[in-house]
Amino acid sequence: MHFPPVQFDWIAAVPMTLLSVGGLGVLLLDAKGKGRNPLVSAGAAAAVLVATLLWFVHPLVPHATAADARSFTSMLTVDGLGVFVTVVCILTGLGTLALAPSYMAREGVKAGEIYPLVVFAVAGMSVLAMGTDLMVLFLGLEIMSLAVYVLAGYQRTVDGSVEAALKYFLLGAFASAIFLYGITFMYGAAGSVRLDLVARALASDNPNTVRLAQIGLALLLAGLGFKIAAVPFHLWTPDVYQGAPTPVTAFMSSAVKAAAFALALRILRVGFGAHPMLWTEAVKWLAIATMVVGNLAALVQRDLKRMLAYSSIAHSGYLLAGVAAGHPAGTSAVLFYLAAYLAGNLGAFAVLVAIGEKGDRNLNLDDIAGLYKTHPGLAFALSACLLSLAGIPPTAGFFGKFLVFNAAVKAHMIGPAVLIALTSALSLGYYLTVIVKMYMAEPAREYITEPPTVGVRLVVVASVASVFVLGILPSLVQGLAEQAAIPLP
Amino acid sequence: MNSSFPLLSAMTFAPLLGVPLILGLREGQRSLAKWIALLATLPPLVMGVVLFVVFDRQLAGVDSIRTFQFVESWYWIPSFHVYYKLGIDGLSLALIVLTALLCPLCIIASFGIARAEKAYYSLFLLLETGMIGTFVALDLVLFYVFWELMLLPMYFLIGIWGGPRRVYAAIKFFLYTLAGSLALLLGILALYFASSPDPASRTFDLLTLVQRHDVLASAGPILGVFPFAGVVWWALFLGFAIKVPVFPFHTWLPDAHVEAPTAISVILAGVLLKMGTYGIFRFNLPLFPEYSGMVAQVMVGLGVVNIVYGALCAMAQSDLKKLIAYSSVSHMGFVLLGIGAMNAQGFSGGLFQMFNHGTVTAMLFLLVGVIYDRAHHRQIDGFGGLATSMPRYAAFTGFAFFAALGLPTLSSFVSELLCLLGGFLTYPLWTMVGATGVVLGAAYLLWTLQRMFFGELNEKYRVIDDLKPREVVTLVPLAVIVVLLGIQPMLMLDTFHPAATRLVELVGAAMHPLIATAP
């Protein structure tokens, strides 16, 4: 076996290195303080994330956003897609860090490892977003997943949380194994796990290669389907999202999804971009099933966290439709959608953190009745976020859906396009129910919640502001998404 | 006349300036909210008057940006050729003036609101921005954004401040309108994709689309079977018809009207219903002139059904507010009849009827609000002889009723006459049936007048407050306009004339030459 000499281009690896080393530092800091001071740990973790963010956006940083700064012998690439998704994940991580201290204090959880774990998860996501080699990608997937398994079961004395962690871990490990199995087929087909070499091997049109790669791709898609909660791989989602601590659920539903979509785009575009017939139909049907099932199931939920879990499934469906629509309109639509979804989703979960009571009580539809009378600001914020998720202009969600729709029509996928519109209308059924309850029902009970902390307020305000800014001036982010999508093959 | 000052943007967004001021009020200053709201609705009124005065009555608008006035155009979302493009012509001027006029009056009529005032007035101002924006937008995406922007405040205003069955009414209103919006959105997107085979020159710009109406007419069938023009025309029409509302999509209207607070009923009937017919004028006719000509008779038929069915329903009501709600269905039918006539009389009549119905129905709903505030019910048979205990109220109501039934020298007479005249030239049989609506209208209105104000005085209401000055203030401007336009209709008609003539030219090519003659 011949190994080419490895090029070391540390510039490309700076973000992961920053995140990993920073995460370790936060862990040590937390251990030194014996977890007694969660705000210090959260602050330190946030500082690490902000430092990484600055690395990407600071104009003085050399070729951090160069379109094809490949390094480590094409195992990592700092391209638009990678940077865009990493930034989305970092922003979600920051939101989670802002939400976690008050939530953990309310639930009586003392330990402070949650903060370094968030940083580690983001490190894994950055690898997922920028890796171009299946083994590296698998590594990123596992770094992220292991951290998130622990995060999901963070309240180890609460049955729901333990159940969530166990379900997520068992099924997740299974999915990872399937994903790994898919990689072995790829290696069998192409003789390499590097995506560009996979693409080159496929270009030979050798029937055996194509057949093996097709089996491998099916397995990879199944593993991916689990991570992005696509129907029929979604069965874990409601239980896990409901059982996990609310800030973690916010993190999982926004950042993990974003990273997994980056992974999907990378594999499908770089590895199989020249062979869309191998996957377009499959992804299209996944999208259709996910949109329909997610929205229908969300309609009958009474628990808000569970409802948002199903809504998150539904949004995976729209994103999958964007993936299936192909390049470049579909890819940039997916990226914009991820940003828009982050704004609405994080804001909604932040409000749930603010109005929940110990043990996540008070998160039923009947519990939020008349919320606007006692908490007008929170009621407005939740309404704005839910309307964005529903895709009502002038919110971010509208343009997200519009871009995906546009991409689908461009790809002549009229059926899925119409389904996007119809299921979005259907989704108003459950989003609107929440708003109706908050504004038009009489309060059923006394609210004893304390006023939200600064961190929670910050997340709520930032989310609502982004929902409207992205809705009124979508070009701000849409231009970036388009630039990020173009260099992909 | 195109000044460089962005008058239309200023008019659209001026009300929004009041929102932060209102939301910033402390608990003890809540009573200031209504005054701030009133102040915030005055700039659009002033600008509306300015627009009406300086509007060039020679320019047609409709299909060419050069003949639109007060145009503003900026790139908004470059990658999809979405513009922030505003402009007005004869189709929209009257409606903008109407909106700007009704909003301050409605704020005054809302002074009695005593619950969550800050939210109420903020939503109201947001609603005004949405309404004006809808009438001035010349880009389909911008139009849709304003169109939806209107929907949500309306939903909350009915659902929170409405009557006993408000939640039901609000949801019904929302679902109906949403279904319409969805059809509209799909229609808009279809237009975008059909606007050019080359993705780089696709557009959401209404006037570019109108210029390319022959491209649209020859666009490939949707899903391979359904003719493009037919599908998109009906998708747009469905979106607008629900708003009008055209039979059989009218069932949300009585519920929404009955449950909505007075001022919101006024806005709903006075402005929102017009958006439906405005949409047909602005989109369906210029974009698909040929297809519109083909289905003209269907529109006339629907209009006649609206006129007669609405009037019959109104006659059967025992609730005064429901009666007026159904009378709206009937009066909006005249607009449809005018559109279907496809001639200058019909178009001008339809446009004029939209304005007149806006002023007259606003008076009617304001008057219903007055009696409901005092008696806490609206059962027509629960009153009697009110003319002796409330003479001023009786006088105003009598005036409004006569305006509604189209008494000569009052404004509705002119517009209904024009609609019937236009309709008669093209579809005499249908129009004869429609004309019975005038008789039915007179019947239910006079009968109601008699039951409420004459006959034996109901002892319960021997002592009852007559109109207060605040209520008179809301009614007088409308009454003055109704009389003025009844005597001197050309004040308004000449703003419609060039646009109506241009529309006739557009659709006329596909129609019988006899019809396409100007008056």
Coordinates of C-alpha atoms in Angstrom, one line a residue, chain B residues 81-481:
Chain B
H81 CA -34.4 40.0 -9.1
V82 CA -36.6 41.1 -6.2
Y83 CA -37.2 44.8 -6.1
Y84 CA -38.4 47.2 -3.4
K85 CA -40.7 48.9 -5.9
L86 CA -43.5 51.2 -5.1
G87 CA -45.8 53.3 -7.3
I88 CA -49.4 54.3 -7.7
D89 CA -51.8 54.7 -10.6
G90 CA -55.5 55.1 -10.9
L91 CA -56.2 51.6 -9.6
S92 CA -54.5 52.2 -6.3
L93 CA -54.8 56.0 -5.5
A94 CA -58.4 55.9 -4.2
L95 CA -57.8 52.9 -2.1
I96 CA -54.7 54.5 -0.5
V97 CA -56.7 57.6 0.3
L98 CA -59.4 55.4 1.7
T99 CA -57.0 53.6 3.9
A100 CA -55.3 56.7 5.1
L101 CA -58.7 58.2 5.8
L102 CA -60.3 55.3 7.7
C103 CA -57.3 54.6 10.0
P104 CA -57.4 57.8 12.1
L105 CA -61.2 57.5 12.3
C106 CA -60.9 53.9 13.5
I107 CA -58.4 54.9 16.1
I108 CA -60.8 57.5 17.4
A109 CA -63.6 54.9 17.3
S110 CA -61.3 52.6 19.4
F111 CA -60.9 55.1 22.2
G112 CA -63.2 52.9 24.3
I113 CA -60.8 49.9 24.2
A114 CA -59.8 49.3 27.8
R115 CA -57.9 46.1 27.6
A116 CA -54.2 45.8 26.6
E117 CA -54.3 49.2 24.8
K118 CA -50.6 49.2 24.0
A119 CA -50.8 45.9 22.1
Y120 CA -54.0 46.9 20.4
Y121 CA -52.7 50.2 19.0
S122 CA -49.4 48.7 18.1
L123 CA -51.0 46.0 16.1
F124 CA -53.4 48.5 14.5
L125 CA -50.5 50.6 13.3
L126 CA -48.7 47.5 11.9
L127 CA -51.9 46.7 10.1
E128 CA -52.0 50.2 8.5
T129 CA -48.5 49.7 7.3
G130 CA -49.4 46.4 5.8
M131 CA -52.5 47.8 4.1
I132 CA -50.9 50.8 2.5
G133 CA -47.9 48.7 1.5
T134 CA -50.2 46.2 -0.2
F135 CA -51.7 48.9 -2.3
V136 CA -48.4 50.5 -3.4
A137 CA -46.2 47.5 -3.9
L138 CA -45.3 46.8 -7.6
D139 CA -43.1 43.8 -7.0
L140 CA -44.9 40.4 -6.4
V141 CA -42.7 39.4 -3.5
L142 CA -43.0 42.8 -1.8
F143 CA -46.8 42.6 -2.4
Y144 CA -46.9 39.2 -0.8
V145 CA -44.9 40.3 2.2
F146 CA -47.3 43.2 2.8
W147 CA -50.3 41.0 2.2
E148 CA -49.2 38.5 4.8
L149 CA -48.1 41.4 7.2
M150 CA -51.7 42.4 7.3
L151 CA -53.0 39.0 8.1
L152 CA -51.3 38.5 11.5
P153 CA -52.3 41.8 13.2
M154 CA -55.8 41.3 11.9
Y155 CA -55.9 37.8 13.4
F156 CA -54.8 39.0 16.8
L157 CA -57.1 42.1 16.7
I158 CA -60.1 39.8 16.2
G159 CA -58.9 37.1 18.4
I160 CA -58.0 39.1 21.5
W161 CA -60.3 42.1 21.5
G162 CA -63.3 40.5 19.8
G163 CA -66.7 39.3 21.0
P164 CA -67.6 36.0 22.8
R165 CA -66.8 33.7 19.9
R166 CA -63.6 35.6 18.9
V167 CA -61.2 32.7 18.9
Y168 CA -63.4 30.7 16.6
A169 CA -63.9 33.7 14.3
A170 CA -60.2 34.6 14.3
I171 CA -59.1 31.1 13.4
K172 CA -61.7 30.8 10.7
F173 CA -60.6 34.1 9.2
F174 CA -56.9 33.0 9.4
L175 CA -57.4 29.6 7.8
Y176 CA -59.5 31.0 5.0
T177 CA -57.1 33.8 4.3
L178 CA -54.1 31.5 4.6
A179 CA -55.6 29.1 2.1
G180 CA -56.0 32.1 -0.2
S181 CA -52.4 33.3 0.5
L182 CA -51.1 29.9 -0.4
A183 CA -52.8 29.8 -3.7
L184 CA -51.6 33.4 -4.3
L185 CA -48.0 32.4 -3.4
L186 CA -48.0 29.4 -5.7
G187 CA -49.4 31.7 -8.5
I188 CA -46.7 34.2 -7.9
L189 CA -44.0 31.6 -8.0
A190 CA -45.4 30.1 -11.2
L191 CA -45.3 33.6 -12.7
Y192 CA -41.7 34.0 -11.7
F193 CA -40.7 30.7 -13.3
A194 CA -42.6 31.4 -16.5
S195 CA -41.4 34.9 -16.8
S196 CA -38.5 33.8 -19.0
P197 CA -36.9 30.6 -20.1
D198 CA -33.5 32.1 -19.1
P199 CA -33.1 32.0 -15.3
A200 CA -31.0 35.2 -15.4
S201 CA -33.9 37.3 -16.7
R202 CA -36.7 35.9 -14.5
T203 CA -38.5 38.6 -12.5
F204 CA -41.0 39.3 -9.8
D205 CA -41.5 42.8 -11.2
L206 CA -45.2 43.2 -11.9
L207 CA -44.8 45.6 -14.8
T208 CA -42.1 43.6 -16.5
L209 CA -44.4 40.6 -16.2
V210 CA -47.3 42.5 -17.6
Q211 CA -45.1 43.6 -20.6
R212 CA -44.4 39.9 -21.1
H213 CA -48.0 38.8 -20.9
D214 CA -47.7 37.2 -24.3
V215 CA -44.8 35.1 -22.9
L216 CA -47.0 34.1 -20.0
A217 CA -49.9 33.3 -22.3
S218 CA -47.8 30.9 -24.2
A219 CA -46.0 29.3 -21.3
G220 CA -45.9 25.5 -21.2
P221 CA -48.7 23.7 -19.3
I222 CA -48.2 23.0 -15.6
L223 CA -47.3 19.3 -14.9
G224 CA -47.7 18.7 -18.6
V225 CA -51.5 18.9 -18.7
F226 CA -52.9 22.0 -17.1
P227 CA -52.8 25.1 -19.2
F228 CA -50.6 27.7 -17.6
A229 CA -52.8 30.8 -17.9
G230 CA -55.8 28.9 -16.6
V231 CA -54.1 27.5 -13.5
V232 CA -52.3 30.6 -12.5
W233 CA -55.3 32.9 -13.2
W234 CA -57.5 30.8 -11.0
A235 CA -54.8 30.5 -8.3
L236 CA -54.5 34.2 -8.1
F237 CA -58.3 34.6 -8.4
L238 CA -58.8 32.2 -5.5
G239 CA -56.4 34.1 -3.3
F240 CA -58.3 37.3 -4.1
A241 CA -61.8 35.8 -4.1
I242 CA -61.5 34.7 -0.5
K243 CA -60.6 38.2 0.5
V244 CA -63.5 39.8 -1.4
P245 CA -65.2 37.4 -0.4
V246 CA -66.8 35.8 -3.5
F247 CA -69.5 33.2 -3.0
P248 CA -68.9 30.4 -1.9
F249 CA -65.8 31.6 0.0
H250 CA -67.7 34.2 2.0
T251 CA -68.5 32.2 5.2
W252 CA -65.6 33.6 7.2
L253 CA -66.9 37.1 6.8
P254 CA -70.0 37.2 8.9
D255 CA -68.2 35.5 11.8
A256 CA -65.2 37.7 11.6
H257 CA -67.3 40.8 11.4
V258 CA -69.7 39.9 14.2
E259 CA -66.9 39.1 16.6
A260 CA -64.4 41.8 15.6
P261 CA -64.3 45.0 17.7
T262 CA -66.0 48.0 15.9
A263 CA -62.9 49.6 14.5
I264 CA -61.6 46.3 13.2
S265 CA -64.9 45.6 11.4
V266 CA -64.6 49.0 9.8
I267 CA -61.1 48.2 8.5
L268 CA -62.1 44.7 7.5
A269 CA -65.0 45.8 5.5
G270 CA -63.6 49.2 4.5
V271 CA -60.2 48.2 3.3
L272 CA -59.4 44.5 3.5
L273 CA -62.3 43.4 1.3
K274 CA -61.1 45.8 -1.4
M275 CA -57.7 44.1 -1.5
G276 CA -59.4 41.1 -3.2
T277 CA -60.9 43.2 -6.0
Y278 CA -57.8 45.4 -6.2
G279 CA -55.8 42.2 -6.7
I280 CA -58.0 41.2 -9.6
F281 CA -57.7 44.6 -11.2
R282 CA -53.9 44.8 -10.6
F283 CA -52.9 41.2 -11.4
N284 CA -55.4 39.0 -13.1
L285 CA -56.5 41.5 -15.7
P286 CA -53.2 42.9 -16.9
L287 CA -51.2 39.7 -16.6
F288 CA -53.7 37.5 -18.4
P289 CA -55.9 39.9 -20.5
E290 CA -56.9 37.2 -22.9
Y291 CA -57.8 34.6 -20.3
S292 CA -59.6 37.3 -18.3
G293 CA -61.7 38.0 -21.3
M294 CA -62.5 34.4 -21.7
V295 CA -63.8 34.0 -18.1
A296 CA -65.4 37.4 -17.9
Q297 CA -68.8 35.9 -17.9
V298 CA -67.9 33.7 -14.9
M299 CA -66.9 36.8 -13.0
V300 CA -70.1 38.5 -13.9
G301 CA -72.0 35.4 -12.8
L302 CA -70.2 35.3 -9.5
G303 CA -70.8 39.0 -9.1
V304 CA -74.5 38.6 -9.6
V305 CA -74.7 35.6 -7.2
N306 CA -72.9 37.8 -4.7
I307 CA -75.3 40.6 -5.1
V308 CA -78.5 38.6 -4.9
Y309 CA -77.3 36.0 -2.4
G310 CA -75.7 38.6 -0.1
A311 CA -78.9 40.7 -0.2
L312 CA -81.2 37.7 0.5
C313 CA -78.9 36.6 3.4
A314 CA -78.9 40.2 4.8
M315 CA -82.7 40.2 4.7
A316 CA -82.8 37.1 6.9
Q317 CA -80.6 38.4 9.6
S318 CA -81.8 39.4 13.0
D319 CA -78.4 40.7 14.2
L320 CA -77.7 44.2 12.8
K321 CA -73.9 43.6 12.4
K322 CA -74.5 40.4 10.5
L323 CA -76.9 42.2 8.3
I324 CA -74.3 44.8 7.4
A325 CA -71.7 42.1 6.9
Y326 CA -73.9 40.4 4.3
S327 CA -74.7 43.7 2.7
S328 CA -71.0 44.0 2.1
V329 CA -71.1 40.7 0.3
S330 CA -73.8 42.1 -1.8
H331 CA -72.2 45.4 -2.5
M332 CA -68.8 43.8 -3.4
G333 CA -70.7 41.8 -6.0
F334 CA -71.2 45.0 -8.0
V335 CA -67.4 45.4 -8.2
L336 CA -67.1 41.9 -9.7
L337 CA -70.0 42.7 -12.1
G338 CA -68.1 45.8 -13.2
I339 CA -64.9 43.9 -13.7
G340 CA -66.6 41.1 -15.7
A341 CA -68.2 43.8 -17.9
M342 CA -64.8 44.4 -19.4
N343 CA -65.6 48.0 -20.5
A344 CA -64.6 51.4 -19.2
Q345 CA -67.9 52.0 -17.5
G346 CA -67.7 48.7 -15.6
F347 CA -64.0 49.2 -14.6
S348 CA -64.5 52.8 -13.5
G349 CA -67.7 51.7 -11.7
G350 CA -66.0 48.9 -10.0
L351 CA -63.1 51.1 -8.8
F352 CA -65.5 53.8 -7.6
Q353 CA -67.7 51.2 -5.9
M354 CA -64.7 50.0 -4.0
F355 CA -64.1 53.5 -2.6
N356 CA -67.7 54.2 -1.9
H357 CA -68.4 50.9 -0.2
G358 CA -65.4 51.7 1.9
T359 CA -66.8 54.9 3.2
V360 CA -70.4 53.8 3.5
T361 CA -69.8 50.5 5.2
A362 CA -67.4 52.2 7.5
M363 CA -70.2 54.5 8.6
L364 CA -72.5 51.5 9.0
F365 CA -70.1 49.6 11.2
L366 CA -69.3 52.6 13.3
L367 CA -73.0 53.1 13.9
V368 CA -73.5 49.5 14.9
G369 CA -70.7 50.0 17.3
V370 CA -72.4 53.0 18.8
I371 CA -75.7 51.1 19.6
Y372 CA -73.8 48.0 20.8
D373 CA -71.8 50.1 23.3
R374 CA -75.1 51.4 24.8
A375 CA -77.5 48.4 24.5
H376 CA -75.0 45.6 24.6
H377 CA -76.9 43.7 22.0
R378 CA -77.5 44.1 18.3
Q379 CA -80.9 42.4 17.8
I380 CA -82.9 44.5 15.3
D381 CA -86.2 43.5 16.9
G382 CA -84.9 44.3 20.3
F383 CA -85.1 48.0 19.5
G384 CA -88.0 50.2 18.4
G385 CA -88.8 53.8 18.2
L386 CA -85.2 54.9 18.8
A387 CA -85.8 58.0 16.6
T388 CA -87.5 59.7 19.6
S389 CA -84.8 58.8 22.1
M390 CA -81.7 59.1 19.8
P391 CA -82.6 61.6 17.1
R392 CA -79.1 62.3 16.0
Y393 CA -78.2 58.6 15.9
A394 CA -81.3 57.9 13.9
A395 CA -80.5 60.7 11.4
F396 CA -77.0 59.4 10.8
T397 CA -78.2 55.9 10.5
G398 CA -80.9 56.8 8.1
F399 CA -78.4 58.7 6.0
A400 CA -75.9 55.8 6.0
F401 CA -78.7 53.4 5.1
F402 CA -79.8 55.6 2.2
A403 CA -76.2 55.9 1.1
A404 CA -75.9 52.1 1.2
L405 CA -79.0 51.5 -0.8
G406 CA -77.8 53.8 -3.5
L407 CA -80.0 56.9 -3.3
P408 CA -79.3 59.3 -6.1
T409 CA -77.1 62.3 -5.1
L410 CA -75.2 59.9 -2.8
S411 CA -72.0 58.4 -3.9
S412 CA -73.0 54.7 -4.2
F413 CA -75.7 55.5 -6.7
V414 CA -73.1 56.6 -9.2
S415 CA -70.8 53.6 -8.8
E416 CA -73.6 51.0 -8.7
L417 CA -75.2 52.6 -11.7
L418 CA -71.9 52.5 -13.6
C419 CA -71.4 48.9 -12.8
L420 CA -74.9 48.0 -13.9
L421 CA -74.5 50.1 -17.0
G422 CA -71.2 48.4 -17.9
G423 CA -72.6 45.0 -17.2
F424 CA -75.7 45.7 -19.2
L425 CA -73.7 46.5 -22.3
T426 CA -72.0 43.1 -22.2
Y427 CA -74.3 40.7 -20.4
P428 CA -77.8 42.2 -20.2
L429 CA -79.5 39.1 -18.8
W430 CA -77.1 38.6 -16.0
T431 CA -77.2 42.3 -15.2
M432 CA -81.0 42.4 -15.0
V433 CA -80.8 39.7 -12.4
G434 CA -78.1 41.7 -10.6
A435 CA -80.2 44.8 -10.7
T436 CA -82.7 43.2 -8.4
G437 CA -80.1 43.4 -5.7
V438 CA -80.7 47.2 -5.6
V439 CA -84.3 46.5 -4.9
L440 CA -83.5 43.9 -2.3
G441 CA -81.0 46.2 -0.7
A442 CA -83.6 48.9 -0.4
A443 CA -86.0 46.4 1.1
Y444 CA -83.8 45.1 3.9
L445 CA -82.4 48.5 4.8
L446 CA -85.7 50.2 4.9
W447 CA -87.3 47.4 6.8
T448 CA -84.5 47.5 9.3
L449 CA -84.8 51.3 9.6
Q450 CA -88.4 50.9 10.3
R451 CA -88.0 48.2 12.9
M452 CA -85.3 50.0 14.8
F453 CA -86.2 53.6 14.7
F454 CA -89.9 53.9 14.1
G455 CA -93.0 52.3 15.6
E456 CA -93.5 51.9 19.3
L457 CA -90.7 53.0 21.5
N458 CA -89.0 50.2 23.4
E459 CA -89.3 51.3 27.0
K460 CA -85.9 50.0 27.9
Y461 CA -84.4 52.6 25.6
R462 CA -86.4 55.6 26.6
V463 CA -83.3 57.1 28.3
I464 CA -80.2 56.4 26.2
D465 CA -77.3 58.5 25.3
D466 CA -77.4 60.0 21.8
L467 CA -74.3 60.3 19.7
K468 CA -71.4 61.8 21.6
P469 CA -69.1 64.4 19.9
R470 CA -66.3 61.8 19.5
E471 CA -68.6 59.6 17.6
V472 CA -69.9 62.4 15.5
V473 CA -66.3 63.3 14.6
T474 CA -65.8 59.8 13.2
L475 CA -69.0 60.0 11.1
V476 CA -69.0 63.5 9.7
P477 CA -66.0 63.2 7.4
L478 CA -67.4 60.1 5.8
A479 CA -70.8 61.6 5.4
V480 CA -69.3 64.7 3.7
I481 CA -67.4 62.6 1.3

